[in-house]
Short mmCIF file of C-alpha atoms in Angstrom, two decimals:
data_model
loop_
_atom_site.label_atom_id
_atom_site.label_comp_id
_atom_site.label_asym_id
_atom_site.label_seq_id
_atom_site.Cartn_x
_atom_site.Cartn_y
_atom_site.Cartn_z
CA UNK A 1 1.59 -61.33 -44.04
CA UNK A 2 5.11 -61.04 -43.23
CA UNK A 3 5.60 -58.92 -39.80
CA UNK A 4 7.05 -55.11 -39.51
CA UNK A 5 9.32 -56.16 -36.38
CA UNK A 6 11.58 -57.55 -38.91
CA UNK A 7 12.16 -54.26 -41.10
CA UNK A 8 14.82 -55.61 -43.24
CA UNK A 9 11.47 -57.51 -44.73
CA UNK A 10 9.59 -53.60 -44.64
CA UNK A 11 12.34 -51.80 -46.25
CA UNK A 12 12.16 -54.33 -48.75
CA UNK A 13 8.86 -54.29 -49.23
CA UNK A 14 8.96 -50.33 -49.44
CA UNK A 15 11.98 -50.56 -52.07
CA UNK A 16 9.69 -52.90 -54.40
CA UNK A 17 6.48 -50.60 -54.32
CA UNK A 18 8.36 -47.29 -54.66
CA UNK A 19 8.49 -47.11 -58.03
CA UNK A 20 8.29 -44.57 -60.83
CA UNK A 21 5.84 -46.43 -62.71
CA UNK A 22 2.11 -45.75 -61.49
CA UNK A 23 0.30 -48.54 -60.54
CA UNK A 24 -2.59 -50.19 -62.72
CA UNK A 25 -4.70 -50.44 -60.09
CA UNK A 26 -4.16 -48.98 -56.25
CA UNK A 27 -6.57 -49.26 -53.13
CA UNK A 28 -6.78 -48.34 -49.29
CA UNK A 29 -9.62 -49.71 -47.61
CA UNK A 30 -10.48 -48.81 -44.12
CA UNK A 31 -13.28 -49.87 -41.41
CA UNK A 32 -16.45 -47.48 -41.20
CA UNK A 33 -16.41 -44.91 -38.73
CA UNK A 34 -19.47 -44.00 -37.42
CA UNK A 35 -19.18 -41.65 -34.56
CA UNK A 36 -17.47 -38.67 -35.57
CA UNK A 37 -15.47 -36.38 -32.41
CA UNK A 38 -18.28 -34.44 -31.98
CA UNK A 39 -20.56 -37.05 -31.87
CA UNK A 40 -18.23 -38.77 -29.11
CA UNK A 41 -18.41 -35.71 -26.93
CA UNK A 42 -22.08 -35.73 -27.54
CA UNK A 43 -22.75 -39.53 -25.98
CA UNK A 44 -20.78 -38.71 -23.01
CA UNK A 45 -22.60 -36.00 -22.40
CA UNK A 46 -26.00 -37.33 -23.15
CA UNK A 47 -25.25 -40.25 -21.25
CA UNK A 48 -23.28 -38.23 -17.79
CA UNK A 49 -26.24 -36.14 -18.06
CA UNK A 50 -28.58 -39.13 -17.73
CA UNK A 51 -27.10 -40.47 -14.97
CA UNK A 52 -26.77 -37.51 -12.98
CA UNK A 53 -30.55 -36.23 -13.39
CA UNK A 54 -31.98 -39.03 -11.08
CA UNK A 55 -29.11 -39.09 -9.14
CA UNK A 56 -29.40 -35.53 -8.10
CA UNK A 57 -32.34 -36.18 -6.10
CA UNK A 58 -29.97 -38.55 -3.46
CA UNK A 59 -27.43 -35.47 -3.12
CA UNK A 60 -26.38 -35.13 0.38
CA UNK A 61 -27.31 -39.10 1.14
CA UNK A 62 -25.05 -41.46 2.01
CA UNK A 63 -26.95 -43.35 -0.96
CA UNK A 64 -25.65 -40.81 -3.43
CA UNK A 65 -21.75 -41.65 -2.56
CA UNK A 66 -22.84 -45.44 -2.79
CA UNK A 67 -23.75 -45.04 -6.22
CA UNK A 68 -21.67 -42.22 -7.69
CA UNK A 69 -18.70 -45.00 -8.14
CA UNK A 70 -20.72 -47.14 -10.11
CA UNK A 71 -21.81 -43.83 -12.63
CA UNK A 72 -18.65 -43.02 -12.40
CA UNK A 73 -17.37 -46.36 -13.88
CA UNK A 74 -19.84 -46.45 -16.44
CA UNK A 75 -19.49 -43.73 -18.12
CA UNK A 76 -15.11 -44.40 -17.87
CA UNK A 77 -15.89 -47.49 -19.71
CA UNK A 78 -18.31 -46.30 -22.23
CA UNK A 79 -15.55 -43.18 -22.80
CA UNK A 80 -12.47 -46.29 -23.20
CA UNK A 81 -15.09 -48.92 -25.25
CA UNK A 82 -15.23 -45.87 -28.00
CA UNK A 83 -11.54 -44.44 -27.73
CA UNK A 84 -10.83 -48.25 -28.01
CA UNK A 85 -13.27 -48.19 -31.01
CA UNK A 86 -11.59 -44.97 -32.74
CA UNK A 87 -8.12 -46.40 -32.68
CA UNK A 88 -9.36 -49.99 -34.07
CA UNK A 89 -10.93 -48.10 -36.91
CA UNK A 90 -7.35 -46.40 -37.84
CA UNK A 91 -6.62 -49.67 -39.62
CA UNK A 92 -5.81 -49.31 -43.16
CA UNK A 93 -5.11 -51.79 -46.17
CA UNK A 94 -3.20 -50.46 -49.24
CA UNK A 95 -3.23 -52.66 -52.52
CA UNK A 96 -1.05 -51.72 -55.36
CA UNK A 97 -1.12 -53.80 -58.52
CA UNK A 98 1.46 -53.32 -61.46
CA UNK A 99 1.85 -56.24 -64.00
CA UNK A 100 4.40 -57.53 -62.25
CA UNK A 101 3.83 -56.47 -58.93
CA UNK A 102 0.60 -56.66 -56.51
CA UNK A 103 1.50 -56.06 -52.89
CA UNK A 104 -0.81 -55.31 -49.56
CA UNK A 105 0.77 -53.14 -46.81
CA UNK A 106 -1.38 -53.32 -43.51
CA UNK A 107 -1.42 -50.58 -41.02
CA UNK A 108 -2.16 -52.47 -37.50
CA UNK A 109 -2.59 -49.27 -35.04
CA UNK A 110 -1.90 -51.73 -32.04
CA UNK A 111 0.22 -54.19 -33.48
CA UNK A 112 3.25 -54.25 -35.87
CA UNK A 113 2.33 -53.80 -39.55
CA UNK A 114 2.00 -56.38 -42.06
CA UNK A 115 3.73 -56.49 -45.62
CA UNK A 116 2.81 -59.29 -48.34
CA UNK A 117 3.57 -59.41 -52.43
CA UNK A 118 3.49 -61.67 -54.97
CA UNK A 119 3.29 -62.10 -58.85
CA UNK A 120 -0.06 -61.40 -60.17
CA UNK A 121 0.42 -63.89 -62.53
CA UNK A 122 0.55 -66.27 -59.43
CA UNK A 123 -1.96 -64.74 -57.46
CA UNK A 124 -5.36 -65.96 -56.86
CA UNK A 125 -8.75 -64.30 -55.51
CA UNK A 126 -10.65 -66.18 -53.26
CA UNK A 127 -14.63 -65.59 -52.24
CA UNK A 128 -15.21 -68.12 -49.52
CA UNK A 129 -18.07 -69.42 -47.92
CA UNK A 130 -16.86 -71.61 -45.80
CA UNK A 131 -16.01 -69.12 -42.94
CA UNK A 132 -18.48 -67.51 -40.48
CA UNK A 133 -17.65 -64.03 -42.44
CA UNK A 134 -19.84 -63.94 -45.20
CA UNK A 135 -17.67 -63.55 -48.04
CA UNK A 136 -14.40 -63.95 -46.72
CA UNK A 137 -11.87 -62.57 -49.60
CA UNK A 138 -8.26 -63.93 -49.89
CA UNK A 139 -5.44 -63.43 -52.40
CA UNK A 140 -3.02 -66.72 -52.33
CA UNK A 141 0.60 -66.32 -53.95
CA UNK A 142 4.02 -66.34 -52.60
CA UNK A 143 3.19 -69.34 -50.86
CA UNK A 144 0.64 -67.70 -48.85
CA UNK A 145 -3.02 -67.12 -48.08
CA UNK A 146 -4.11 -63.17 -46.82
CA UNK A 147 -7.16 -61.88 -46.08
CA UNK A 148 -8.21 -58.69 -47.16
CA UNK A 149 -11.10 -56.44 -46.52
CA UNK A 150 -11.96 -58.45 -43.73
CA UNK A 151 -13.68 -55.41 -41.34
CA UNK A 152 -15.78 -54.95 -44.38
CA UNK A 153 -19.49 -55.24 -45.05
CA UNK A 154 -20.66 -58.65 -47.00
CA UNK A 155 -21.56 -56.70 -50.08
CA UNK A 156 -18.39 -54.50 -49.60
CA UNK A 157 -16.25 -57.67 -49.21
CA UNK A 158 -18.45 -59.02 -52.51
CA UNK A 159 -17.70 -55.88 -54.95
CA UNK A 160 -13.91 -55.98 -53.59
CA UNK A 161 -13.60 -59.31 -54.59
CA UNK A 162 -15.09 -58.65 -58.28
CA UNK A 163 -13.18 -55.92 -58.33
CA UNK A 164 -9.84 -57.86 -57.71
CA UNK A 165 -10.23 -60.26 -59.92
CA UNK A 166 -11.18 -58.14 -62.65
CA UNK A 167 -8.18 -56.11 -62.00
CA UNK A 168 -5.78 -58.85 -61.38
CA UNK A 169 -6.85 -60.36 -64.77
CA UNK A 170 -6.04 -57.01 -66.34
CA UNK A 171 -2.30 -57.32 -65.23
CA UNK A 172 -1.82 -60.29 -66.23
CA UNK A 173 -2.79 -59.33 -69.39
CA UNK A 174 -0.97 -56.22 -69.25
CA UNK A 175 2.13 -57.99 -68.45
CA UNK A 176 1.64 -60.77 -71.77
CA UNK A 177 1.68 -57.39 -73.88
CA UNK A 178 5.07 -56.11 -72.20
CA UNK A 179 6.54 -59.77 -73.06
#
């Protein structure tokens, strides 16, 4: 994918999929998110609160402020592992296909986004194997290889990739009918 810290390159690619024809096909796919806010505030808590229950038995001790640090670090890096977790999970991949058209804008929320497009006529689906993600799913065109769906599940990754090439088959053959 072509980087966002060139945005001659993202304008572009914004001009080409800002159109007034719907697309045949259209997709975001994000990562799972499995601790809502509440659910965040509810660890910390749970966890704080386990800490502090035996610890309250040192109070006063000179044991107590030999330990408190360490709690204290815990539970800091268990609060950063999920924050860290919650803004990994804001990544997003749009496909839009039209018959002569499919491009994949990816939102990076630490790192510049990513544009790519190609023909569909050009473009090829990939399910590989060969990788250690189980179903690895690529699109090749424009003299490049993507991944997409990569943060999903196997049989996510698997029903994407049907998916894709059912629907990139259906543009092509949508575009032989406007020719």
């Amino acid at each position: 994918m072509t980087s966002a810290s060139n945005l001659p390159l993202a304008k572009d690619f914004f001009d080409l999929v800002e159109r007034p024809d719907a697309p045949l096909y259209q997709v975001t796919l994000w990562p799972y998110r499995s601790l809502s806010k509440e659910g965040f505030v509810l660890v910390i808590s749970l966890v704080s609160f386990a800490f502090l229950v035996p610890l309250m038995t040192f109070i006063g001790s000179t044991f107590f402020w030999g330990i408190l640090p360490f709690i204290v670090a815990a539970v800091a890096g268990l609060w950063y592992a999920i924050q860290r977790t919650n803004t990994d999970a804001k990544l997003t991949e749009t496909l839009r296909l039209w018959p002569d058209l499919i491009a994949v804008h990816r939102h990076n929320p630490r790192s510049p986004d990513q544009f790519w497009h190609a023909h569909p006529a050009f473009v090829k689906v990939t399910l590989r194997e060969d990788t250690d993600i189980e179903h690895y799913v690529t699109l090749t065109g424009a003299n490049r290889e993507i991944e997409i769906g990569a943060f999903l599940t196997p049989s996510e990754r698997l029903d994407l990739f049907q998916t894709l090439d059912r629907e990139i088959y259906q543009a092509k053959l949508a575009r032989r009918e406007i020719d």
